[in-house]
Short mmCIF file of C-alpha atoms in Angstrom, two decimals:
data_model
loop_
_atom_site.label_atom_id
_atom_site.label_comp_id
_atom_site.label_asym_id
_atom_site.label_seq_id
_atom_site.Cartn_x
_atom_site.Cartn_y
_atom_site.Cartn_z
CA MET Q 1493 0.00 -0.04 0.05
CA SER Q 1494 1.28 3.51 -1.05
CA ALA Q 1495 1.40 6.50 1.12
CA PRO Q 1496 -0.25 9.59 -0.15
CA ASP Q 1497 2.81 11.71 0.59
CA PRO Q 1498 5.76 10.92 -1.16
CA THR Q 1499 7.86 12.31 1.63
CA GLY Q 1500 8.59 9.97 4.22
CA ALA Q 1501 9.24 10.04 7.96
CA THR Q 1502 12.92 10.90 7.62
CA GLY Q 1503 12.22 13.72 5.51
CA ARG Q 1504 13.49 12.49 2.30
CA ARG Q 1505 11.47 12.80 -0.97
CA TYR Q 1506 10.66 10.07 -3.56
CA PRO Q 1507 9.07 10.95 -6.80
CA SER Q 1508 5.63 10.13 -7.37
CA ALA Q 1509 6.50 9.74 -11.26
CA VAL Q 1510 9.46 9.65 -13.51
CA ASP Q 1511 10.05 8.59 -16.91
CA VAL Q 1512 12.44 5.76 -15.73
CA VAL Q 1513 13.05 3.97 -12.78
CA ILE Q 1514 16.36 2.02 -12.48
CA VAL Q 1515 16.63 -0.74 -9.48
CA GLY Q 1516 20.21 -1.42 -8.61
CA SER Q 1517 23.33 0.99 -8.88
CA GLY Q 1518 25.96 -1.68 -10.24
CA PRO Q 1519 27.68 -1.13 -13.41
CA ALA Q 1520 24.90 -2.10 -15.28
CA GLY Q 1521 21.99 0.06 -13.44
CA ALA Q 1522 24.96 3.23 -13.81
CA ALA Q 1523 25.47 2.46 -17.83
CA TYR Q 1524 21.43 3.16 -17.83
CA ALA Q 1525 21.78 6.32 -15.86
CA ARG Q 1526 25.06 7.36 -17.97
CA VAL Q 1527 23.48 6.56 -21.49
CA LEU Q 1528 20.19 8.42 -20.87
CA SER Q 1529 21.80 11.10 -19.46
CA GLU Q 1530 23.91 11.38 -22.63
CA ARG Q 1531 21.08 10.58 -25.21
CA ALA Q 1532 18.07 11.97 -23.39
CA PRO Q 1533 19.00 14.58 -20.65
CA GLU Q 1534 15.65 15.70 -20.44
CA THR Q 1535 14.37 12.26 -19.09
CA THR Q 1536 13.68 12.06 -15.40
CA ILE Q 1537 15.40 8.92 -13.81
CA ALA Q 1538 14.96 7.67 -10.39
CA LEU Q 1539 17.73 4.90 -9.28
CA PHE Q 1540 16.94 2.94 -6.05
CA GLU Q 1541 19.50 0.82 -4.38
CA VAL Q 1542 19.00 -1.32 -1.43
CA GLY Q 1543 22.23 -0.93 -0.03
CA PRO Q 1544 23.87 2.25 2.07
CA THR Q 1545 26.19 4.61 0.24
CA VAL Q 1546 29.56 3.57 1.43
CA SER Q 1547 31.92 5.74 -0.37
CA ASP Q 1548 32.47 9.10 -1.88
CA PRO Q 1549 31.74 9.68 -4.62
CA PRO Q 1550 28.88 7.09 -4.52
CA GLY Q 1551 30.09 3.94 -6.01
CA ASN Q 1552 33.75 4.70 -5.61
CA HIS Q 1553 35.53 1.31 -5.33
CA VAL Q 1554 36.87 0.61 -1.74
CA LYS Q 1555 40.24 -0.02 -2.89
CA ASN Q 1556 40.63 3.74 -3.56
CA ILE Q 1557 40.01 4.57 0.28
CA VAL Q 1558 43.38 5.14 1.63
CA ASP Q 1559 42.56 4.84 5.34
CA PRO Q 1560 42.08 1.35 6.29
CA ALA Q 1561 39.52 1.73 9.25
CA VAL Q 1562 37.17 3.66 6.72
CA ARG Q 1563 37.91 0.92 3.90
CA ALA Q 1564 36.89 -1.63 6.59
CA GLU Q 1565 33.76 0.27 7.50
CA ALA Q 1566 32.76 0.54 3.76
CA GLN Q 1567 33.06 -3.46 3.38
CA ARG Q 1568 31.19 -3.98 6.59
CA ARG Q 1569 28.41 -1.71 5.48
CA SER Q 1570 28.25 -3.65 2.20
CA GLU Q 1571 27.62 -6.92 3.67
CA GLY Q 1572 23.99 -6.83 4.01
CA PRO Q 1573 21.52 -7.30 6.85
CA ARG Q 1574 24.09 -9.74 8.51
CA PRO Q 1575 27.59 -8.05 8.31
CA LEU Q 1576 30.57 -10.07 9.41
CA ASP Q 1577 31.73 -9.34 12.90
CA ALA Q 1578 33.94 -6.36 13.26
CA SER Q 1579 36.77 -8.79 14.68
CA THR Q 1580 37.02 -10.47 10.85
CA PRO Q 1581 39.92 -9.34 8.48
CA ALA Q 1582 38.87 -6.63 6.02
CA ASP Q 1583 41.69 -7.53 3.86
CA THR Q 1584 40.12 -9.29 0.73
CA MET Q 1585 43.25 -11.89 0.63
CA ASP Q 1586 43.09 -12.92 4.35
CA GLY Q 1587 41.61 -16.10 4.19
CA TYR Q 1588 40.55 -16.12 0.69
CA ALA Q 1589 42.25 -19.27 -0.55
CA ASN Q 1590 41.23 -21.63 2.53
CA ASP Q 1591 39.44 -24.94 2.12
CA ALA Q 1592 36.30 -23.62 3.46
CA GLU Q 1593 33.21 -24.63 1.70
CA ARG Q 1594 31.41 -21.38 2.29
CA LEU Q 1595 33.75 -18.64 1.56
CA THR Q 1596 33.34 -15.46 2.95
CA ARG Q 1597 34.81 -12.29 1.80
CA PRO Q 1598 34.62 -8.90 3.04
CA GLY Q 1599 32.04 -6.72 1.15
CA THR Q 1600 29.96 -9.71 0.43
CA PHE Q 1601 27.51 -11.85 2.25
CA LEU Q 1602 26.57 -15.40 1.50
CA LEU Q 1603 23.26 -16.82 0.90
CA LYS Q 1604 21.55 -17.61 4.45
CA ASP Q 1605 20.07 -20.80 3.58
CA GLY Q 1606 18.76 -22.63 0.27
CA TRP Q 1607 22.35 -22.54 -1.49
CA ARG Q 1608 21.82 -26.19 -2.06
CA GLN Q 1609 19.15 -28.97 -2.67
CA PRO Q 1610 19.51 -32.44 -1.90
CA GLY Q 1611 21.68 -34.41 -4.28
CA GLN Q 1612 23.06 -31.59 -5.97
CA ASP Q 1613 26.30 -29.37 -5.87
CA GLY Q 1614 24.52 -26.08 -5.31
CA LEU Q 1615 26.29 -22.75 -4.67
CA PRO Q 1616 27.98 -22.85 -1.29
CA ALA Q 1617 30.19 -19.72 -1.91
CA GLY Q 1618 27.26 -17.67 -3.61
CA ALA Q 1619 27.19 -14.35 -2.49
CA MET Q 1620 26.04 -10.64 -3.15
CA SER Q 1621 26.96 -7.17 -1.94
CA SER Q 1622 24.59 -4.41 -0.98
CA ASN Q 1623 25.72 -0.93 -1.26
CA VAL Q 1624 25.79 1.87 -3.88
CA GLY Q 1625 27.73 0.70 -6.64
CA GLY Q 1626 27.23 -3.15 -6.03
CA MET Q 1627 29.87 -5.53 -6.38
CA ALA Q 1628 31.95 -2.99 -8.46
CA ALA Q 1629 32.84 -1.43 -5.18
CA HIS Q 1630 34.97 -4.57 -4.46
CA TRP Q 1631 35.83 -6.45 -7.76
CA THR Q 1632 39.34 -7.00 -9.38
CA GLY Q 1633 38.70 -4.69 -12.47
CA ALA Q 1634 39.35 -7.10 -15.07
CA CYS Q 1635 37.75 -6.67 -18.09
CA PRO Q 1636 38.46 -8.93 -20.96
CA ARG Q 1637 36.55 -9.50 -24.29
CA PRO Q 1638 34.53 -12.42 -24.89
CA GLY Q 1639 35.73 -14.53 -27.73
CA GLU Q 1640 34.83 -17.34 -29.97
CA SER Q 1641 31.78 -19.12 -28.65
CA GLU Q 1642 31.69 -16.86 -25.68
CA ARG Q 1643 30.31 -14.13 -28.01
CA ILE Q 1644 26.59 -13.57 -28.70
CA ALA Q 1645 26.29 -14.28 -32.35
CA PHE Q 1646 22.95 -12.70 -32.98
CA LEU Q 1647 24.20 -9.33 -31.63
CA GLY Q 1648 25.53 -7.59 -34.79
CA ASP Q 1649 26.90 -4.48 -32.93
CA LEU Q 1650 28.43 -6.43 -30.03
CA ASP Q 1651 31.81 -5.01 -30.88
CA ASP Q 1652 30.66 -1.36 -30.78
CA LEU Q 1653 28.66 -2.15 -27.39
CA LEU Q 1654 32.18 -3.58 -26.18
CA ASP Q 1655 33.84 -0.33 -27.19
CA ASP Q 1656 31.49 2.12 -25.56
CA ALA Q 1657 31.49 -0.21 -22.30
CA GLU Q 1658 35.48 0.23 -22.40
CA ARG Q 1659 34.79 3.82 -22.54
CA LEU Q 1660 32.20 3.62 -19.65
CA LEU Q 1661 34.39 1.38 -17.38
CA ALA Q 1662 37.96 3.61 -18.25
CA VAL Q 1663 39.21 0.36 -19.62
CA SER Q 1664 43.09 0.16 -20.33
CA SER Q 1665 45.01 -2.64 -21.69
CA THR Q 1666 48.29 -0.83 -21.27
CA LEU Q 1667 48.39 0.69 -17.80
CA LEU Q 1668 50.43 -2.25 -16.33
CA ALA Q 1669 51.81 -3.65 -19.37
CA ASP Q 1670 54.96 -1.60 -18.94
CA ALA Q 1671 55.66 -3.01 -15.39
CA PRO Q 1672 59.40 -4.43 -15.13
CA LEU Q 1673 58.41 -8.26 -14.69
CA ALA Q 1674 55.36 -8.09 -16.91
CA ASP Q 1675 56.96 -8.81 -20.10
CA ARG Q 1676 58.94 -11.61 -18.51
CA VAL Q 1677 55.54 -13.28 -17.31
CA ARG Q 1678 53.79 -12.74 -20.82
CA VAL Q 1679 56.78 -13.94 -22.66
CA ASN Q 1680 57.13 -17.14 -20.59
CA LEU Q 1681 53.41 -18.17 -20.72
CA GLY Q 1682 53.36 -17.33 -24.54
CA ARG Q 1683 56.03 -19.89 -25.26
CA ALA Q 1684 54.02 -22.55 -23.31
CA LEU Q 1685 50.69 -21.61 -24.24
CA ASP Q 1686 50.13 -19.76 -27.54
CA ALA Q 1687 50.65 -22.26 -30.01
CA GLY Q 1688 47.71 -23.17 -32.26
CA ARG Q 1689 45.83 -19.98 -30.88
CA ALA Q 1690 44.52 -17.05 -33.06
CA ALA Q 1691 46.27 -13.66 -32.79
CA ASP Q 1692 43.60 -12.39 -30.52
CA ARG Q 1693 43.64 -15.45 -28.21
CA ARG Q 1694 47.21 -15.33 -27.42
CA VAL Q 1695 48.67 -14.37 -23.89
CA GLN Q 1696 48.48 -10.56 -23.64
CA PRO Q 1697 48.32 -7.74 -20.99
CA MET Q 1698 44.43 -8.07 -19.16
CA PRO Q 1699 42.60 -5.16 -19.96
CA LEU Q 1700 41.70 -3.18 -16.37
CA ALA Q 1701 39.23 -0.74 -15.30
CA VAL Q 1702 41.75 1.27 -13.68
CA ARG Q 1703 43.58 4.80 -14.38
CA ARG Q 1704 46.30 6.71 -12.74
CA ASP Q 1705 45.05 9.87 -11.01
CA GLU Q 1706 47.13 13.22 -10.69
CA HIS Q 1707 49.40 11.76 -8.41
CA GLY Q 1708 50.16 8.42 -10.26
CA SER Q 1709 48.43 6.29 -8.07
CA LEU Q 1710 45.99 3.48 -9.48
CA HIS Q 1711 42.48 4.54 -9.16
CA TRP Q 1712 40.26 1.59 -9.49
CA SER Q 1713 36.62 1.78 -11.51
CA GLY Q 1714 33.66 1.51 -9.61
CA SER Q 1715 30.03 2.48 -10.62
CA ASP Q 1716 31.22 6.06 -10.05
CA VAL Q 1717 33.27 5.84 -13.08
CA VAL Q 1718 30.47 4.48 -15.11
CA PHE Q 1719 27.95 7.08 -13.79
CA GLY Q 1720 30.68 9.94 -14.70
CA ASP Q 1721 29.83 13.49 -14.73
CA GLU Q 1722 27.10 13.32 -17.35
CA SER Q 1723 24.99 11.43 -14.63
CA ARG Q 1724 26.08 13.33 -11.59
CA ALA Q 1725 25.45 16.69 -13.01
CA ASN Q 1726 22.26 15.55 -14.50
CA PRO Q 1727 19.34 17.60 -12.50
CA ASN Q 1728 16.80 14.92 -13.88
CA PHE Q 1729 18.80 12.05 -12.31
CA ALA Q 1730 18.31 11.17 -8.47
CA LEU Q 1731 19.94 8.37 -6.56
CA HIS Q 1732 18.17 6.86 -3.86
CA ASP Q 1733 19.80 4.38 -1.36
CA GLU Q 1734 18.58 2.10 1.25
CA SER Q 1735 15.40 1.61 -0.75
CA LEU Q 1736 14.27 -1.81 -1.55
CA VAL Q 1737 12.16 -2.02 -4.87
CA THR Q 1738 9.46 -4.85 -3.69
CA ARG Q 1739 7.69 -5.20 -7.14
CA VAL Q 1740 7.29 -3.74 -10.68
CA LEU Q 1741 3.97 -2.44 -11.34
CA THR Q 1742 2.42 -3.28 -14.46
CA ASP Q 1743 -0.71 -2.21 -16.52
CA ASP Q 1744 -2.24 -2.99 -19.68
CA ARG Q 1745 0.43 -1.18 -21.53
CA GLY Q 1746 3.32 -2.95 -19.69
CA ALA Q 1747 5.56 -1.62 -17.14
CA ALA Q 1748 4.22 0.91 -14.80
CA GLY Q 1749 6.21 2.01 -12.16
CA VAL Q 1750 7.76 0.20 -8.88
CA GLU Q 1751 6.96 -0.24 -5.33
CA VAL Q 1752 9.64 0.80 -3.07
CA ARG Q 1753 10.15 0.51 1.00
CA ASP Q 1754 12.43 2.91 2.46
CA LEU Q 1755 14.46 0.86 4.90
CA ARG Q 1756 15.18 3.72 6.99
CA THR Q 1757 11.59 3.85 8.07
CA GLY Q 1758 9.81 0.90 6.74
CA GLU Q 1759 7.23 3.16 4.75
CA VAL Q 1760 6.24 1.84 1.32
CA PHE Q 1761 5.61 4.09 -1.80
CA GLU Q 1762 4.65 3.64 -5.25
CA VAL Q 1763 6.73 5.57 -7.91
CA ARG Q 1764 5.13 5.51 -11.40
CA ALA Q 1765 7.23 5.26 -14.55
CA ARG Q 1766 6.63 4.26 -18.04
CA PHE Q 1767 10.03 2.28 -18.34
CA VAL Q 1768 11.42 0.23 -15.35
CA VAL Q 1769 15.24 -1.34 -15.81
CA VAL Q 1770 15.77 -4.13 -13.10
CA ALA Q 1771 19.69 -4.27 -12.79
CA ALA Q 1772 19.76 -5.59 -9.19
CA ASP Q 1773 22.23 -8.62 -9.89
CA SER Q 1774 21.88 -11.98 -11.33
CA LEU Q 1775 20.27 -13.44 -8.37
CA ARG Q 1776 18.11 -10.53 -7.06
CA THR Q 1777 16.94 -9.14 -10.57
CA PRO Q 1778 14.83 -12.27 -11.31
CA GLN Q 1779 13.72 -12.38 -7.45
CA VAL Q 1780 12.06 -8.97 -8.02
CA LEU Q 1781 10.20 -10.10 -11.19
CA HIS Q 1782 9.11 -13.21 -9.54
CA ALA Q 1783 7.64 -11.02 -6.63
CA SER Q 1784 6.05 -9.01 -9.34
CA GLY Q 1785 4.05 -11.81 -10.85
CA ILE Q 1786 6.15 -11.54 -14.07
CA ARG Q 1787 7.32 -15.08 -14.35
CA PRO Q 1788 8.75 -16.24 -17.76
CA ASN Q 1789 9.52 -19.84 -18.38
CA ALA Q 1790 13.29 -18.92 -18.38
CA LEU Q 1791 13.06 -16.76 -15.17
CA GLY Q 1792 16.00 -17.64 -13.10
CA ARG Q 1793 17.03 -20.70 -15.29
CA TYR Q 1794 20.40 -21.09 -17.12
CA LEU Q 1795 21.98 -20.17 -14.00
CA ASN Q 1796 25.80 -20.18 -14.95
CA ASP Q 1797 28.77 -19.88 -12.47
CA GLN Q 1798 32.21 -20.17 -13.33
CA PRO Q 1799 34.20 -23.04 -11.67
CA GLN Q 1800 37.42 -21.28 -10.55
CA ILE Q 1801 41.21 -23.01 -10.03
CA VAL Q 1802 43.74 -21.00 -8.34
CA TYR Q 1803 47.53 -21.53 -7.84
CA ALA Q 1804 50.68 -19.72 -7.31
CA ALA Q 1805 54.26 -19.46 -8.39
CA ARG Q 1806 57.51 -17.66 -7.82
CA LEU Q 1807 58.91 -16.10 -10.95
CA HIS Q 1808 62.26 -17.40 -12.58
CA ASP Q 1809 65.17 -15.42 -12.03
CA ALA Q 1810 63.51 -12.44 -10.73
CA PRO Q 1811 66.10 -9.58 -9.96
CA SER Q 1812 66.54 -9.10 -6.25
CA ALA Q 1813 65.92 -5.11 -6.57
CA PRO Q 1814 63.85 -4.93 -9.97
CA ASP Q 1815 63.78 -1.36 -11.62
CA ALA Q 1816 60.76 0.50 -10.36
CA SER Q 1817 57.79 1.03 -12.23
CA VAL Q 1818 58.01 3.88 -14.76
CA HIS Q 1819 55.14 5.30 -12.51
CA ASP Q 1820 55.00 5.88 -8.78
CA THR Q 1821 52.07 4.11 -7.09
CA SER Q 1822 50.92 3.00 -4.05
CA ILE Q 1823 50.41 -0.59 -5.57
CA THR Q 1824 53.97 -2.29 -6.46
CA ALA Q 1825 53.14 -2.62 -10.22
CA GLN Q 1826 55.87 -4.85 -10.99
CA SER Q 1827 54.66 -7.92 -12.82
CA GLY Q 1828 51.65 -6.49 -13.71
CA VAL Q 1829 48.14 -8.55 -14.87
CA SER Q 1830 48.68 -11.05 -17.92
CA TRP Q 1831 45.42 -12.52 -19.82
CA VAL Q 1832 45.37 -16.00 -21.08
CA PRO Q 1833 42.13 -15.72 -23.07
CA PHE Q 1834 39.50 -18.52 -23.71
CA THR Q 1835 39.29 -20.87 -26.70
CA ASP Q 1836 36.75 -23.27 -27.58
CA ALA Q 1837 39.63 -26.00 -27.56
CA GLU Q 1838 40.60 -24.97 -24.17
CA SER Q 1839 37.37 -23.84 -22.47
CA PHE Q 1840 38.69 -21.79 -19.54
CA HIS Q 1841 40.55 -18.41 -19.25
CA GLY Q 1842 43.39 -17.41 -17.08
CA GLN Q 1843 44.67 -13.91 -15.09
CA VAL Q 1844 48.19 -14.15 -13.66
CA MET Q 1845 48.28 -11.45 -11.33
CA GLN Q 1846 51.13 -10.16 -8.91
CA LEU Q 1847 50.50 -10.47 -5.45
CA ASP Q 1848 48.51 -7.03 -4.72
CA ALA Q 1849 45.74 -8.61 -6.92
CA SER Q 1850 46.03 -12.22 -6.41
CA PRO Q 1851 43.81 -14.73 -4.25
CA VAL Q 1852 46.97 -16.60 -3.32
CA PRO Q 1853 48.60 -15.12 -0.01
CA MET Q 1854 52.50 -14.97 0.01
CA GLU Q 1855 54.44 -16.53 2.52
CA GLY Q 1856 57.90 -15.30 3.31
CA ASP Q 1857 59.87 -12.74 1.99
CA ALA Q 1858 60.23 -12.38 -1.76
CA VAL Q 1859 61.00 -9.54 -4.49
CA PRO Q 1860 58.21 -7.25 -4.86
CA GLY Q 1861 56.04 -8.62 -7.72
CA SER Q 1862 57.99 -11.93 -7.98
CA ILE Q 1863 55.16 -14.07 -6.37
CA VAL Q 1864 51.94 -14.46 -8.69
CA GLY Q 1865 48.65 -15.98 -8.39
CA LEU Q 1866 47.24 -17.83 -11.30
CA GLY Q 1867 43.38 -18.03 -11.65
CA TRP Q 1868 41.53 -20.25 -14.13
CA PHE Q 1869 37.74 -19.82 -14.77
CA CYS Q 1870 36.02 -22.38 -16.62
CA ALA Q 1871 32.94 -22.11 -18.83
CA LYS Q 1872 30.13 -24.48 -17.48
CA ASP Q 1873 27.64 -26.27 -19.38
CA ILE Q 1874 24.36 -24.40 -19.69
CA GLN Q 1875 21.43 -26.29 -18.67
CA ALA Q 1876 17.77 -25.26 -17.68
CA SER Q 1877 17.89 -27.13 -14.63
CA ASP Q 1878 20.55 -24.92 -13.21
CA ARG Q 1879 18.34 -22.15 -11.47
CA VAL Q 1880 17.68 -20.03 -8.79
CA ALA Q 1881 14.23 -20.42 -7.75
CA PHE Q 1882 11.90 -18.55 -5.35
CA SER Q 1883 9.71 -19.45 -2.41
CA ASP Q 1884 5.92 -18.16 -2.37
CA THR Q 1885 5.92 -18.62 1.40
CA ALA Q 1886 9.40 -18.28 2.82
CA ILE Q 1887 11.06 -14.81 2.78
CA ASP Q 1888 14.81 -13.54 2.98
CA ASP Q 1889 16.14 -11.10 5.47
CA TYR Q 1890 14.83 -8.12 3.12
CA GLY Q 1891 11.36 -9.87 3.31
CA MET Q 1892 11.57 -11.02 -0.46
CA PRO Q 1893 10.69 -14.59 -1.65
CA ALA Q 1894 13.63 -16.50 -0.51
CA MET Q 1895 15.97 -18.33 -2.98
CA ARG Q 1896 16.75 -21.76 -3.70
CA ILE Q 1897 19.58 -22.65 -5.67
CA HIS Q 1898 19.31 -25.71 -8.11
CA TYR Q 1899 22.92 -26.29 -9.53
CA THR Q 1900 24.81 -29.46 -10.68
CA LEU Q 1901 28.24 -29.55 -12.13
CA THR Q 1902 28.00 -32.34 -15.39
CA GLU Q 1903 30.61 -34.94 -16.45
CA ARG Q 1904 31.97 -32.42 -18.96
CA ASP Q 1905 32.09 -29.76 -16.35
CA HIS Q 1906 34.21 -32.12 -14.32
CA ALA Q 1907 36.35 -32.77 -17.35
CA THR Q 1908 37.09 -29.00 -17.85
CA ILE Q 1909 38.00 -28.41 -14.51
CA ASN Q 1910 40.48 -31.44 -14.40
CA ARG Q 1911 41.73 -29.90 -18.00
CA ALA Q 1912 42.07 -26.41 -16.26
CA LYS Q 1913 44.00 -27.88 -13.20
CA GLN Q 1914 46.59 -29.30 -15.83
CA ALA Q 1915 46.88 -26.08 -17.60
CA ILE Q 1916 47.42 -24.14 -14.69
CA VAL Q 1917 50.02 -26.34 -13.35
CA ALA Q 1918 51.65 -25.95 -17.13
CA ALA Q 1919 51.49 -22.08 -16.60
CA ALA Q 1920 53.07 -22.05 -13.26
CA ASN Q 1921 55.96 -24.06 -14.42
CA ALA Q 1922 56.37 -21.81 -17.49
CA VAL Q 1923 56.87 -18.51 -15.33
CA GLY Q 1924 58.57 -20.00 -12.41
CA GLU Q 1925 58.37 -22.43 -9.46
CA PRO Q 1926 54.94 -23.57 -8.51
CA LEU Q 1927 54.16 -22.95 -4.92
CA GLY Q 1928 52.35 -25.77 -3.20
CA ASP Q 1929 51.59 -29.08 -4.01
CA ALA Q 1930 48.42 -28.78 -6.22
CA PRO Q 1931 46.14 -26.12 -7.34
CA PHE Q 1932 43.05 -25.38 -5.46
CA GLU Q 1933 39.56 -25.60 -6.34
CA PHE Q 1934 37.23 -22.77 -5.13
CA PRO Q 1935 34.04 -24.07 -3.96
CA ALA Q 1936 30.86 -23.13 -6.50
CA GLY Q 1937 29.94 -19.87 -6.50
CA ALA Q 1938 33.22 -18.33 -5.38
CA SER Q 1939 33.77 -16.53 -8.72
CA LEU Q 1940 30.91 -14.15 -8.24
CA HIS Q 1941 30.37 -14.18 -12.03
CA TYR Q 1942 26.87 -15.35 -12.16
CA GLN Q 1943 25.20 -15.10 -15.59
CA GLY Q 1944 22.09 -16.53 -17.53
CA SER Q 1945 19.34 -16.06 -15.11
CA VAL Q 1946 17.34 -13.26 -17.26
CA ARG Q 1947 19.07 -14.34 -20.26
CA MET Q 1948 18.75 -12.72 -23.65
CA GLY Q 1949 17.34 -14.39 -26.69
CA GLN Q 1950 16.89 -13.91 -30.37
CA VAL Q 1951 13.43 -14.91 -30.55
CA ASP Q 1952 10.78 -15.67 -27.77
CA ASP Q 1953 10.79 -19.45 -27.31
CA GLY Q 1954 10.64 -19.93 -23.71
CA THR Q 1955 14.49 -20.15 -23.40
CA SER Q 1956 15.04 -16.79 -22.71
CA VAL Q 1957 13.48 -13.52 -20.59
CA CYS Q 1958 14.23 -10.82 -22.75
CA GLY Q 1959 14.98 -9.89 -26.28
CA PRO Q 1960 18.06 -8.44 -27.90
CA ASN Q 1961 17.33 -5.03 -26.68
CA SER Q 1962 17.00 -6.48 -23.28
CA GLU Q 1963 13.27 -5.84 -23.01
CA VAL Q 1964 11.54 -8.55 -21.16
CA TRP Q 1965 9.32 -10.55 -23.55
CA GLY Q 1966 5.47 -9.79 -22.98
CA VAL Q 1967 5.99 -6.67 -20.79
CA PRO Q 1968 6.70 -3.57 -23.06
CA GLY Q 1969 8.68 -0.99 -21.11
CA LEU Q 1970 10.50 -3.56 -18.57
CA TYR Q 1971 14.25 -3.91 -19.34
CA VAL Q 1972 16.33 -6.16 -17.35
CA ALA Q 1973 20.26 -5.79 -16.88
CA GLY Q 1974 23.63 -6.91 -15.59
CA ASN Q 1975 25.65 -10.10 -16.01
CA GLY Q 1976 22.45 -12.22 -15.86
CA VAL Q 1977 21.38 -11.06 -19.19
CA ILE Q 1978 24.29 -12.94 -20.92
CA PRO Q 1979 23.27 -16.02 -22.62
CA THR Q 1980 26.28 -17.67 -23.74
CA ALA Q 1981 28.63 -19.68 -21.67
CA THR Q 1982 31.55 -18.07 -20.68
CA ALA Q 1983 34.89 -18.08 -18.48
CA CYS Q 1984 35.94 -14.44 -19.13
CA ASN Q 1985 35.15 -11.99 -16.29
CA PRO Q 1986 31.47 -10.85 -17.36
CA THR Q 1987 31.29 -7.38 -16.56
CA LEU Q 1988 32.66 -5.59 -19.78
CA THR Q 1989 29.98 -7.80 -21.62
CA GLY Q 1990 27.31 -7.13 -19.01
CA VAL Q 1991 27.82 -3.33 -19.02
CA ALA Q 1992 27.93 -3.70 -23.28
CA LEU Q 1993 24.47 -5.23 -23.07
CA ALA Q 1994 23.24 -2.49 -20.78
CA ILE Q 1995 24.11 0.13 -23.20
CA GLY Q 1996 22.39 -1.58 -25.93
CA GLY Q 1997 19.35 -1.69 -23.90
CA ALA Q 1998 19.80 1.90 -22.82
CA ARG Q 1999 20.20 2.93 -26.55
CA ASP Q 2000 17.05 1.29 -27.26
CA LEU Q 2001 15.23 2.79 -24.38
CA ALA Q 2002 16.55 6.32 -25.38
CA ALA Q 2003 15.11 5.59 -28.83
CA ALA Q 2004 11.45 4.56 -27.21
CA LEU Q 2005 11.74 7.86 -25.19
CA ALA Q 2006 12.48 10.06 -28.30
CA LEU Q 2007 9.42 8.33 -30.29
CA ARG Q 2008 7.13 8.54 -27.47
CA ALA Q 2009 7.91 12.19 -27.18
CA ILE Q 2010 6.92 12.90 -30.91
CA GLU Q 2011 3.91 10.54 -30.28
CA PRO Q 2012 0.55 12.39 -30.09
CA THR Q 2013 -1.19 12.36 -26.60
CA PRO Q 2014 -4.44 10.69 -26.26
CA ASN Q 2015 -6.29 14.11 -26.55
CA GLN Q 2016 -4.23 15.22 -29.24
CA ALA Q 2017 -5.16 12.10 -31.02
CA ARG Q 2018 -8.90 12.72 -30.60
CA ASN Q 2019 -8.50 16.28 -31.39
CA THR Q 2020 -6.95 15.23 -34.84
CA ASP Q 2021 -9.50 12.77 -35.50
CA ALA Q 2022 -12.51 15.19 -34.80
CA ARG Q 2023 -10.79 17.66 -37.23
CA ALA Q 2024 -10.38 14.87 -39.75
#
């Protein structure tokens, strides 16, 4: 039930009506705000985020927060209704590569229950973040392009969309490519792995969403970079944090707005809108649609995680005092980040990172940058039975339909994981001395690269939730966004592709707004008919 006055008890004001509502402030939601601000600046936009603002500017990556105590507080406030105890480590490397089945990391929170069904593998490490900027306030910034069968074949403008996604995310392939030990890593990896690969699938620097500030320090991209000054300076755009969208409203035309709960007061309001974009994340976007009674056959299905293998190595012949990086930085950029792209013949992708960006902790003293972490992500079989389902009786900590994860690795998945383990050992031997007896397989869900739950399709045949423009089949004006829209089996980090698809949807929405602006109103149409 909506309150008659859009001003709540805290004094903050929700609009009663806007042109566009965006649900979620991660990179995909931010991309909609940015593109609409650029292409349709007169459009009124309200963005609702369930989590708090934890950084300045809103959506800033927590790694850019210099003060460790302030950074730790930002991570704690991102951990949803049940944040970690203050005594737990705030360093994302602490305890990361342990053998706990339910891997817990700062800035994220695990599913409380429902993460595994009897006889299935489940997603024991399935996790989310609740904060302005979403998981992009905590991510590694890796932005590789999809290749070969990872690409969405029916999108003819995919490369143009990826180009624009790199612009919005401030992606660079060269920023750490000149690190003193980076070339040594890439040459050794290439000698071992490049044979038979196409030119664009050979070992190369990892494209990263990072830039240097005026002082030469690395600045990692979060949603703040995607929003850009174009959104922040737009008087018609407003971001409302700690605001839970409980359902999408519809009428006989399609999307009609949202119902939103002010989490500070518990008050519930209706915000009318002709267009609604749900970009909550790959688990909560289908949850919002389910709660709204919008339940296409594919909703929540084809859920895709990326099985992840990690290892570490000490680089061969690393100098005891390597030359400093050509740029001063608070992060020791000695070995950079190298990328081993996915191929159809080897359906996994690898990233080789110096310790500062690696999930494998270093023991003992070492030359800065000489110990690298290797992480291999595997493409998984896509099957409709892998899904996030929702209860019509049980609720989660937010009062939304409780999630139930159905997820099983196939025989081919296990074979892919075994090949990836062999490949990561070969890569570790190529670059140096492997550390540890064997690579470590993370528990399912640890990649945080969930995809497919609101997947895109070329036609409405029951196997997809939205069309190539990201508009939900059968619900005009309702768009879905984020990594959940990706329909292909991928091994590469999905954020660049998710933002690219959001840009495509935002362009379509901007065109729809322009068309609507020149269409006659019902009264104008009646007057025209009368004159005729």
